[in-house]
Coordinates of C-alpha atoms in Angstrom, one line a residue:
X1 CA 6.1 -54.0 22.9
X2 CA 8.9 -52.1 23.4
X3 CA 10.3 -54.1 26.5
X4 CA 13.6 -55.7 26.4
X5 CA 15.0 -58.6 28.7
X6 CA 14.7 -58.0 32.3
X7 CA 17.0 -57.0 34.6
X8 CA 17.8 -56.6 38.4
X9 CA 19.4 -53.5 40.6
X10 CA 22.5 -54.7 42.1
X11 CA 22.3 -52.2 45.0
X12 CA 20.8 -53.8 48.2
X13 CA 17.4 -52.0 49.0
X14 CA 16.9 -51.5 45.1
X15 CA 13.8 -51.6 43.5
X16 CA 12.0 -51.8 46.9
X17 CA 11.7 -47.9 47.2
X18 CA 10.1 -45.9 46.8
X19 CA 9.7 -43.8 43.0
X20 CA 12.6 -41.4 44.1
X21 CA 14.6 -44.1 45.5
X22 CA 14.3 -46.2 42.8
X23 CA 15.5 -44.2 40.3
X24 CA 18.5 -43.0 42.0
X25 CA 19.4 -47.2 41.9
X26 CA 18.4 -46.9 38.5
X27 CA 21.8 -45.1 37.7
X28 CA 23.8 -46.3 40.5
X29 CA 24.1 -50.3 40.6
X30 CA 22.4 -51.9 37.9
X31 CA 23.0 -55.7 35.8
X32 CA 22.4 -57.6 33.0
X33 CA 21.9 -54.9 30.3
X34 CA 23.5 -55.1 27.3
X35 CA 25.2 -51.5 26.1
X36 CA 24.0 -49.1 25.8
X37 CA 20.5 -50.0 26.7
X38 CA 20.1 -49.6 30.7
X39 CA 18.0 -51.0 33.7
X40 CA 14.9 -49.4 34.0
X41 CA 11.8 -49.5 36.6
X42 CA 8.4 -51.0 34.8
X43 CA 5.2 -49.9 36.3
X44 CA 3.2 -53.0 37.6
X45 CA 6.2 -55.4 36.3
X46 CA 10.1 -56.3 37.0
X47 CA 12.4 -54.2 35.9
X48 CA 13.8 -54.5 32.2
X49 CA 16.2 -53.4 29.4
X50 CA 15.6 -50.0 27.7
X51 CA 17.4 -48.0 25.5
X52 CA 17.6 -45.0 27.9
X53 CA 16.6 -41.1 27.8
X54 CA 19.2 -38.6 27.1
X55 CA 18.6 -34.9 27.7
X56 CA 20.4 -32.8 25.7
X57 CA 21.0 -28.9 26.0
X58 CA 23.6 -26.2 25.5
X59 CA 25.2 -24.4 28.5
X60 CA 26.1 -20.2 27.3
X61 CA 27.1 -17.4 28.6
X62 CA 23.3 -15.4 29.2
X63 CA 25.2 -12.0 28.0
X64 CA 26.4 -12.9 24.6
X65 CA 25.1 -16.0 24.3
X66 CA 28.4 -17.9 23.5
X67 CA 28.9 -21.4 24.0
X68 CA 30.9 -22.3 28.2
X69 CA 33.2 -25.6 28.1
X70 CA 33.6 -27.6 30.9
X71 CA 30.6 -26.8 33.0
X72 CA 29.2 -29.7 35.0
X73 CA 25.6 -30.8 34.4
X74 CA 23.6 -32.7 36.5
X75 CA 19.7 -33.9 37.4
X76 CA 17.9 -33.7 40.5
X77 CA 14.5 -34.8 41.7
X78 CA 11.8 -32.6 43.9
X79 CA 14.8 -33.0 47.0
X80 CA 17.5 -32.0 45.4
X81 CA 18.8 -35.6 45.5
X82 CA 21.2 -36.2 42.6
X83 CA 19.4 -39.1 40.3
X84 CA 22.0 -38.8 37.2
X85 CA 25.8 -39.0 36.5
X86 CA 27.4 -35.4 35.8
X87 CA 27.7 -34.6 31.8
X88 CA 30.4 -32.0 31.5
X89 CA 30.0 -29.7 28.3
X90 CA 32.2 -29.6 25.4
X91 CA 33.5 -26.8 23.0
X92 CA 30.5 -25.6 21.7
X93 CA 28.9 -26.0 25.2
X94 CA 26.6 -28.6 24.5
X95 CA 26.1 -31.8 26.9
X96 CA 24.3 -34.7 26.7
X97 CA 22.7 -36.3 30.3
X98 CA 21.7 -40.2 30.4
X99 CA 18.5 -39.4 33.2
X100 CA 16.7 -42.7 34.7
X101 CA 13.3 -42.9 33.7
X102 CA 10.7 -45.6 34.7
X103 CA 8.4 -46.6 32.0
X104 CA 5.3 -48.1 31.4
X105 CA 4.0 -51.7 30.3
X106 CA 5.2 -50.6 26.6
X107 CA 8.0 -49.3 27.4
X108 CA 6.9 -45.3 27.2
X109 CA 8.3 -43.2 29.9
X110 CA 6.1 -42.5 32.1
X111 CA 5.4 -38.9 33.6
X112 CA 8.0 -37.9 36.0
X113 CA 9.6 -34.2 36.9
X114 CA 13.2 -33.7 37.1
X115 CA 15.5 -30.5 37.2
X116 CA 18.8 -29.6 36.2
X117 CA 21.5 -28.1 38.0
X118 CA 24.7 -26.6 36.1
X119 CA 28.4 -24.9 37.7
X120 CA 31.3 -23.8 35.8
X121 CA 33.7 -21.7 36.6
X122 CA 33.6 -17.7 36.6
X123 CA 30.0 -18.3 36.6
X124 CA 26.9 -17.8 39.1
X125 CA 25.6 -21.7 39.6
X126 CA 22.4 -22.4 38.5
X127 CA 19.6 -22.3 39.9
X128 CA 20.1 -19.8 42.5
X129 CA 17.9 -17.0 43.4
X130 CA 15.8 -15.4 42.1
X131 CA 16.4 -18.1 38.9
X132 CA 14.5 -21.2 39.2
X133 CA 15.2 -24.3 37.4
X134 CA 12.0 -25.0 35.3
X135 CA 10.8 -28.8 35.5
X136 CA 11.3 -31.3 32.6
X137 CA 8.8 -33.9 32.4
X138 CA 10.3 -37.4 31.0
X139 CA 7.0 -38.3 29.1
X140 CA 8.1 -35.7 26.5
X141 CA 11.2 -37.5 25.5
X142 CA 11.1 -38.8 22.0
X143 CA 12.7 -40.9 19.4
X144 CA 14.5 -44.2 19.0
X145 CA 16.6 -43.6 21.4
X146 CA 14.1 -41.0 23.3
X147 CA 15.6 -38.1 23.7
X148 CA 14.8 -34.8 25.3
X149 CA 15.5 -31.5 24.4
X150 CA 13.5 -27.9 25.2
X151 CA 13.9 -24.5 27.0
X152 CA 14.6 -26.2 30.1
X153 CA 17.3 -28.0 28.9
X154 CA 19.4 -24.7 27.3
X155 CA 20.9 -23.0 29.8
X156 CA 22.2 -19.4 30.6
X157 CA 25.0 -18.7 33.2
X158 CA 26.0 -15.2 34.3
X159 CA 28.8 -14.0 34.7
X160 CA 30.8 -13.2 37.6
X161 CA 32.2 -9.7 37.8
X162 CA 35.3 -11.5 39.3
X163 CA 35.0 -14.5 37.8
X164 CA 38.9 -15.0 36.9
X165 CA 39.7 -14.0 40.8
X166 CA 38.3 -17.7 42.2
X167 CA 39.5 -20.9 42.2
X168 CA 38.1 -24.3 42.3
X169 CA 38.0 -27.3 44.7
X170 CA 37.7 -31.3 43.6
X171 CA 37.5 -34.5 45.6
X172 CA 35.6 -37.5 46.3
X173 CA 33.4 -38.0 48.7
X174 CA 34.3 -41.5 50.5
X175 CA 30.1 -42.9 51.6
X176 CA 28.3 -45.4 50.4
X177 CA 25.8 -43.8 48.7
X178 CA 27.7 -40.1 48.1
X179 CA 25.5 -38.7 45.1
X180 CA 23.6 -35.5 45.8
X181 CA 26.2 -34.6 48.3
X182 CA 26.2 -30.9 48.8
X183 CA 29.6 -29.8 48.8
X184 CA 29.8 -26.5 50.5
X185 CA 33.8 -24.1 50.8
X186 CA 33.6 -20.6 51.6
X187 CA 30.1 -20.0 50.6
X188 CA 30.5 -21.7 47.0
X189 CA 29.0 -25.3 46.5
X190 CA 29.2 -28.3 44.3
X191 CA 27.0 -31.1 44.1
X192 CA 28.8 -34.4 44.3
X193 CA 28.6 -37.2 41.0
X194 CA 27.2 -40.6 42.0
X195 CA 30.7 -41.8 42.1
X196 CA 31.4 -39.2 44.7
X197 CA 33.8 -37.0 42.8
X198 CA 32.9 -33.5 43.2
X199 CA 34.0 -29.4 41.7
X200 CA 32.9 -26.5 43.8
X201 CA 33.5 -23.2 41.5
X202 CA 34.7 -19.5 42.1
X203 CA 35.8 -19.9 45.8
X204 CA 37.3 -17.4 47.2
X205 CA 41.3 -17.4 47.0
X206 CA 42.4 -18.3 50.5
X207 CA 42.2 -20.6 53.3
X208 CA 38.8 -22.8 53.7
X209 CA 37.0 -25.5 54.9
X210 CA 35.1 -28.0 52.6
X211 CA 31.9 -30.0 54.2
X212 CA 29.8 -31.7 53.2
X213 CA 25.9 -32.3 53.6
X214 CA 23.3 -35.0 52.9
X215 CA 20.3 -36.1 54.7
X216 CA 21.6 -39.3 57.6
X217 CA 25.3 -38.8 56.2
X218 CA 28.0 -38.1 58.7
X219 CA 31.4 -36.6 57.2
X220 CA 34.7 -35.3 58.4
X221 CA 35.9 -31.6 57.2
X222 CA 38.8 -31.2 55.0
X223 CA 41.5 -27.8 54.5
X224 CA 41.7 -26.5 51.7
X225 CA 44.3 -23.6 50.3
X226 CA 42.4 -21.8 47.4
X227 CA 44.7 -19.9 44.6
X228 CA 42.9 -17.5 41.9
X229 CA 42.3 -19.0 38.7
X230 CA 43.5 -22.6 39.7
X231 CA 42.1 -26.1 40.6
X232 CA 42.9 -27.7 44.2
X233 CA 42.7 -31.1 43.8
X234 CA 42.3 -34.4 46.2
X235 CA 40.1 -32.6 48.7
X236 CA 38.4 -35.6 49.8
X237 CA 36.1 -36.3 52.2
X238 CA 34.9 -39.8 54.2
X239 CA 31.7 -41.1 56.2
X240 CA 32.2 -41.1 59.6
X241 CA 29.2 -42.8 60.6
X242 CA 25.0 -42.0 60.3
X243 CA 23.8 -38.4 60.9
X244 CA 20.7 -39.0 63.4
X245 CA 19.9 -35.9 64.8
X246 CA 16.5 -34.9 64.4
X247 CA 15.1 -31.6 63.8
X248 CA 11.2 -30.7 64.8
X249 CA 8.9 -27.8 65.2
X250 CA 5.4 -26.2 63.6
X251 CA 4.0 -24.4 61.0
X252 CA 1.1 -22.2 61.7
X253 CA -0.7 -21.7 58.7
X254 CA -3.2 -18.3 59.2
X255 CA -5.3 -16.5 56.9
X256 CA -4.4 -18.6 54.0
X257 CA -7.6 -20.1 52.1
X258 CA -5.9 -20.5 49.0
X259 CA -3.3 -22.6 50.5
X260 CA -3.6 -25.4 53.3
X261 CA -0.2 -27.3 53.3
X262 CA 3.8 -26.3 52.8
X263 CA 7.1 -27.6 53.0
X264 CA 9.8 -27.0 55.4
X265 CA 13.4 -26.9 54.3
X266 CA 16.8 -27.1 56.2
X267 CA 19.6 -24.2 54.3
X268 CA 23.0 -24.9 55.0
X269 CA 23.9 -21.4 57.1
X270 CA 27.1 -20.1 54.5
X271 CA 24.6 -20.7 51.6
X272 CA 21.8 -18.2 53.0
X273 CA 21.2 -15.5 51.2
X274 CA 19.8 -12.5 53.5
X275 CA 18.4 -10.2 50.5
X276 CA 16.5 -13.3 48.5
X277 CA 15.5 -15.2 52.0
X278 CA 16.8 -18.3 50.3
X279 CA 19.9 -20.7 50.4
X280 CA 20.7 -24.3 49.7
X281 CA 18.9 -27.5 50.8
X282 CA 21.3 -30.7 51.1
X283 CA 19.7 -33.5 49.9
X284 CA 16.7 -35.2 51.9
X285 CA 16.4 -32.4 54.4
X286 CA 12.9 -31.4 53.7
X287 CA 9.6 -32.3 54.6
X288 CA 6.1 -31.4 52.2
X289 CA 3.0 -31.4 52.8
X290 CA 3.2 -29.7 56.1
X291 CA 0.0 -28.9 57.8
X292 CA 1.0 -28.4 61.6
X293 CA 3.9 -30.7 63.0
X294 CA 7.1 -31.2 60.7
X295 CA 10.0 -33.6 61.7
X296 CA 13.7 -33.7 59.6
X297 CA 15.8 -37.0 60.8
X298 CA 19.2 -37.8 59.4
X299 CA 20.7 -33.7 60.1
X300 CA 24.1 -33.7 59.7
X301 CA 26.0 -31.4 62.3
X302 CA 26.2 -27.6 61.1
X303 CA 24.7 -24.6 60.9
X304 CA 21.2 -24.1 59.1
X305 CA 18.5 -21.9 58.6
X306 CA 14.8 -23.3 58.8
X307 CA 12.7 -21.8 55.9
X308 CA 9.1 -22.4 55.6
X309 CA 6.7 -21.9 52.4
X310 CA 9.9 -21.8 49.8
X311 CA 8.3 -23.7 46.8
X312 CA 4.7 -22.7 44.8
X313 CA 2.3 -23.7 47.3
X314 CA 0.4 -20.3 47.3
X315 CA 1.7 -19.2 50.5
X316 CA 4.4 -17.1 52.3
X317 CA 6.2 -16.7 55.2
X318 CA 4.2 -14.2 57.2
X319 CA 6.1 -10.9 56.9
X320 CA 4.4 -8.9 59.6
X321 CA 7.0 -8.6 62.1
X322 CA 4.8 -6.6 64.5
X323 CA 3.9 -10.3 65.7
X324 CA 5.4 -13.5 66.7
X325 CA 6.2 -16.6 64.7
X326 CA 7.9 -14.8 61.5
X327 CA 11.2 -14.3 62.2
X328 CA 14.3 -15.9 60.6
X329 CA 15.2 -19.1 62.2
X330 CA 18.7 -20.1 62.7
X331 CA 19.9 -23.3 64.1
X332 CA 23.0 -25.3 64.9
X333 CA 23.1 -28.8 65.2
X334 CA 25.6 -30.2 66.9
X335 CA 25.1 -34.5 67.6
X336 CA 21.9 -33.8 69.0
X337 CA 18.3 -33.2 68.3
X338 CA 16.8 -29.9 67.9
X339 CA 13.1 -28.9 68.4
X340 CA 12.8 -25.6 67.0
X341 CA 10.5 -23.7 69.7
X342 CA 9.6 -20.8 67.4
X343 CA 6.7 -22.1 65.1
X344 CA 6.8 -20.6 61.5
X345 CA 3.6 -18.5 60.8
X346 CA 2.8 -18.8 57.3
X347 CA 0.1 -16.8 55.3
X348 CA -1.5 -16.7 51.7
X349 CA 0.5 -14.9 49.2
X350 CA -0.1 -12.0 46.8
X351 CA -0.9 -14.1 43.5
X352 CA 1.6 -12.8 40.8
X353 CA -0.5 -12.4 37.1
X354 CA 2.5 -11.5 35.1
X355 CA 5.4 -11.4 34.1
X356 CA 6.5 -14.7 35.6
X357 CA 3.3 -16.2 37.0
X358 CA 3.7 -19.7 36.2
X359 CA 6.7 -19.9 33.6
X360 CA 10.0 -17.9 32.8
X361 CA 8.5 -15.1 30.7
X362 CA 10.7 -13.1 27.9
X363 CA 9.8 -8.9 28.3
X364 CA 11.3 -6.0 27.1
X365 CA 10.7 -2.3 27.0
X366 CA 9.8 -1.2 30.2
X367 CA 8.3 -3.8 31.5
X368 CA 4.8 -3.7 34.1
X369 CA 4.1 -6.0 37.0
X370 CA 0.6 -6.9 37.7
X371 CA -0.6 -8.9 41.0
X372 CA -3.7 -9.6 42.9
X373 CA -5.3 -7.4 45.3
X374 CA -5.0 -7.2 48.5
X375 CA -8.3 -5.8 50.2
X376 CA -6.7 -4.7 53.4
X377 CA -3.7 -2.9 52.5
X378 CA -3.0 0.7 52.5
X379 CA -0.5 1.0 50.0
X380 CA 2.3 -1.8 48.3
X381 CA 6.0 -1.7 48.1
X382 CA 7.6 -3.1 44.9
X383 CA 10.9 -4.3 44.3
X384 CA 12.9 -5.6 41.4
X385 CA 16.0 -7.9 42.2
X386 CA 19.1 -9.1 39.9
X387 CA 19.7 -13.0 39.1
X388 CA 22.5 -12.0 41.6
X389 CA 20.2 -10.7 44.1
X390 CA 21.0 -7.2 44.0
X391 CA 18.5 -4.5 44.2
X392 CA 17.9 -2.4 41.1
X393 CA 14.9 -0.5 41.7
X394 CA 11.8 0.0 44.3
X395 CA 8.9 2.1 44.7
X396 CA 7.7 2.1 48.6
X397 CA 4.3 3.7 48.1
X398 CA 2.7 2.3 45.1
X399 CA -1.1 3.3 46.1
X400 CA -3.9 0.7 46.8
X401 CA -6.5 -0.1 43.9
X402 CA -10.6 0.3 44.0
X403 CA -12.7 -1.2 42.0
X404 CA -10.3 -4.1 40.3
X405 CA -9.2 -6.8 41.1
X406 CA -5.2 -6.7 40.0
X407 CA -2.3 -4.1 40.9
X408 CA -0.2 -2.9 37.9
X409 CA 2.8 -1.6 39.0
X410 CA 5.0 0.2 35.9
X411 CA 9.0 -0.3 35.9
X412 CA 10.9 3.4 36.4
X413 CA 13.9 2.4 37.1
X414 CA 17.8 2.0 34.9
X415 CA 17.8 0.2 31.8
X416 CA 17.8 -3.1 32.6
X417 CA 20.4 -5.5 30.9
X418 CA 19.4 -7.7 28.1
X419 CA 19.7 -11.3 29.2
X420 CA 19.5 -11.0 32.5
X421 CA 17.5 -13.0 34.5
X422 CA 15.1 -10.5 37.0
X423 CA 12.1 -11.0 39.9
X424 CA 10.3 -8.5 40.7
X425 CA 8.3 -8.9 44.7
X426 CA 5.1 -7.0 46.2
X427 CA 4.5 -6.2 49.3
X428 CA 1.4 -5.3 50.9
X429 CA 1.5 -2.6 53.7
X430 CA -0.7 -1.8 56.4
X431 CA -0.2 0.7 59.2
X432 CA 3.7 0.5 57.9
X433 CA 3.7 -2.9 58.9
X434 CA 3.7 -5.6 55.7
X435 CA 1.0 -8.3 55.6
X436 CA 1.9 -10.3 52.4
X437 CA 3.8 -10.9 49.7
X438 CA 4.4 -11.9 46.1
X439 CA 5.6 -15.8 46.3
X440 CA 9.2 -16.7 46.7
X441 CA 9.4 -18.4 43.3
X442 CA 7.7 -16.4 41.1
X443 CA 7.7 -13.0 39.0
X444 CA 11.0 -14.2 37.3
X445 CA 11.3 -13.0 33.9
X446 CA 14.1 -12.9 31.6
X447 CA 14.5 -9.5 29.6
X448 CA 15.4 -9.4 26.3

C-alpha cells in the first residue's frame, strides 16, 4: 500500500470541497509532509503523504521548433481556475509542473482532467483560438515518483510578427486566495501564480490599465507605462472586498437532438475576439450543464461578453440572424446584478469527421475537410482560419450533397505554413441565411 502518513490542509474550508476545490488546497496550504512528498486527497479516507505527480514537457517555438526560455507554465481545471504553482522553462525550454492529484485507497492517481496554459514573451499565449489545450488525464502518470509526460505536455508557441515591439507587466495580486487571477492590460493577459505574483506578455508599448478578474473577487486598477522590449515591474493589485453581482438569463436550446445541455461563459470584453467568437473566461465565471435558466454570482465589475455553447457539447450558437435570440451579447457590470433579457438560442452543430474531430490531427498536402450533412441546406460556406485568427482561405458556395451522408470540402487556397496551427469552420446556408455550423472547438489541425 502505497499510502504514506496522513496529513491535514491548513487552509480553512480545506478538504471539505468539493473535487475542484480540494485540489486547488492541495497546492495552496498543506502540513505535515515530509519533502518532497506532498499532501494529497484519498478517496473514501483522510488525506495522506504522497510522493507527488510532476508533468514534464518542452515549450518551442512551432516554426523551427527551437527550444523558448522563460516561458511561464501553468495547470488549470475545467474553469480555468489555476490548481498548480507556475514552472517557468529553462534553456532548452523544458519545465517540470508539481500538479495535485487525488489518489485512490493504494495510492494510484485517480482519473482527473487537467490543462495547461503557457505565455512567454514575443509569443501568441496558449491556448487561444482556434488552438485548444488538449486534456491530460492524471491516471496516466507513471513511475516512482509518477510522472507524466505526452503530446499534451510539449508545447508550440507562435510567433508574433512584432514580438520584440511589446513589453511585459509583473505584480502581485494582494487576495486571499489570488491564484487563477486573470490578469488582463491592453488586450494581453496573464494568469496569476497561487502566490499572486503575476507576467502579462507582449503588451502594447504605452500607457494601460491592469485588472484583474476572478469569480467573487473585487480588485482595484493599477497604471501602468509599457516600454518595447522591457519588464514593468511592482504593478500590484489588492482585494477591495467580495464581487457579488449576479449575472442571469436563458438558453433556448432548438432543433438540437444530438445535444440537450451547454455551458454559459462570461469573456472579459478586451479579450474578445470578433473573427473566432471567443475570448477569455476568468476563473469561476461559468455555469454547465445548462438546460434553460443559468445564473453566474461573484461578477466582478467590467465589461464582458456572454457566450453560449463554447465547449464540445454538440451544439452551436444559432447563427441564423434572420431571427431573434443569436446575436452577440455584451454586458457591463457595474456593482449590480444583471439579468441578461436576450436569451441565447442555441442549435445542433454540423458534426466535423476530419481533420480535427476529436484530437489535434497532423496533415499535409492539400489537405480535405469532411462534415456531416445537413439535409436542409442549399449550399455550405467553408472557411479556414490561422492559430492567430486570421482568414486564409473560403469558398462561399460549396454545393449541397445527395445521396451521402458527409461533405468533403477540398483546400484551394496558398500554401499553408508548416507548423502552424489551423481550423477550418462550415457553414450551412439556406435562402442566404446560415442555419448551422461546424463546433467552436473543433476542425483544428496542425500541418506539417
Amino acid at each position: 500500500m502505497a499510502v504514506g502518513m496522513l496529513c491535514a490542509f491548513a487552509a480553512a474550508g480545506c478538504g471539505g470541497g468539493d473535487e475542484e476545490e480540494a485540489q486547488s488546497c492541495s497546492v495552496a496550504a498543506q502540513t505535515g509532509c515530509a519533502a518532497p512528498q506532498v499532501c494529497e486527497e484519498v478517496e473514501g479516507a483522510e488525506p495522506a503523504c504522497f510522493d507527488p505527480v510532476t508533468v514534464t514537457g518542452r515549450v518551442v517555438d512551432s516554426l523551427d521548433d527551437q527550444p523558448i526560455a522563460g516561458a511561464r507554465v501553468l495547470a488549470r481545471d475545467a474553469n480555468d481556475a489555476v490548481i498548480s504553482r507556475v514552472a517557468v522553462t529553462k534553456e532548452d525550454g523544458t519545465y517540470a509542473l508539481v500538479v495535485p492529484a487525488r489518489r485512490d485507497a493504494n495510492g494510484v492517481p485517480v482519473k482527473a482532467e487537467l490543462t495547461l496554459r503557457a505565455d512567454a514573451l514575443a509569443y501568441e499565449t496558449f491556448p487561444k483560438a482556434p488552438r485548444v489545450a488538449l486534456p491530460i488525464d492524471l491516471a496516466t502518470a507513471a513511475g516512482k515518483p509518477p510522472t507524466l509526460a505526452s503530446a499534451a505536455t510539449e508545447i508550440a508557441l507562435l510567433p508574433l510578427a512584432d514580438g520584440d515591439a511589446r513589453g511585459s507587466i509583473s505584480g502581485v495580486v494582494h487576495a486571499d486566495q489570488p491564484g487563477g487571477t486573470l490578469l488582463v492590460a491592453g488586450g494581453a493577459t496573464g494568469a496569476a501564480d497561487l502566490d499572486g505574483s503575476y507576467t502579462i506578455f507582449n503588451v502594447t508599448p504605452g500607457e494601460v490599465t491592469v485588472r484583474g478578474y476572478a469569480a467573487g473577487l473585487a480588485l482595484d486598477t493599477a497604471s501602468a507605462t509599457v516600454s518595447a522590449d522591457k519588464e514593468t515591474q511592482g504593478v500590484d493589485l489588492h482585494a477591495i472586498g467580495e464581487a457579488t453581482a449576479v449575472v442571469s438569463g436563458k438558453v433556448e436550446i432548438v432543433n438540437a437532438p444530438g445535444g440537450s445541455a451547454t455551458s454559459v461563459i462570461l469573456v472579459v470584453g478586451d479579450t474578445f475576439d470578433e473573427a473566432t467568437a471567443r475570448g477569455e473566461a476568468p476563473r469561476g465565471l461559468r455555469q454547465g450543464d445548462v438546460t434553460g435558466d443559468f445564473s453566474i454570482a461573484g461578477v466582478p465589475d467590467g465589461e464582458y461578453v456572454v457566450l453560449a455553447a463554447f465547449e464540445d457539447d454538440a451544439l452551436v450558437r444559432d447563427p441564423d440572424t434572420s431571427i431573434g435570440g443569436t446575436e452577440i451579447v455584451r454586458i457591463t457590470v457595474s456593482g449590480g446584478d444583471v439579468p441578461v433579457q436576450e436569451s441565447f438560442k442555441v442549435t445542433e452543430a454540423l458534426a466535423v469527421v476530419s481533420p480535427g474531430a476529436s484530437t489535434l490531427d497532423e496533415v499535409s498536402g492539400a489537405p480535405t475537410f469532411v462534415f456531416r450533412d445537413d439535409s436542409s441546406e442549399d449550399l455550405y460556406e467553408v472557411t479556414v482560419f490561422d492559430a492567430l485568427g486570421t482568414k486564409v482561405w473560403e469558398d462561399l458556395e460549396v454545393p449541397r450533397v445527395t445521396g451521402s451522408e458527409n461533405v468533403s470540402v477540398e483546400y484551394g487556397g496558398p500554401a499553408l505554413i508548416p507548423g502552424m496551427i489551423y481550423q477550418f469552420r462550415a457553414t450551412s446556408m439556406k435562402a442566404g441565411t446560415p442555419i448551422s455550423q461546424t463546433e467552436d472547438l473543433k476542425g483544428v489541425f496542425l500541418y506539417r
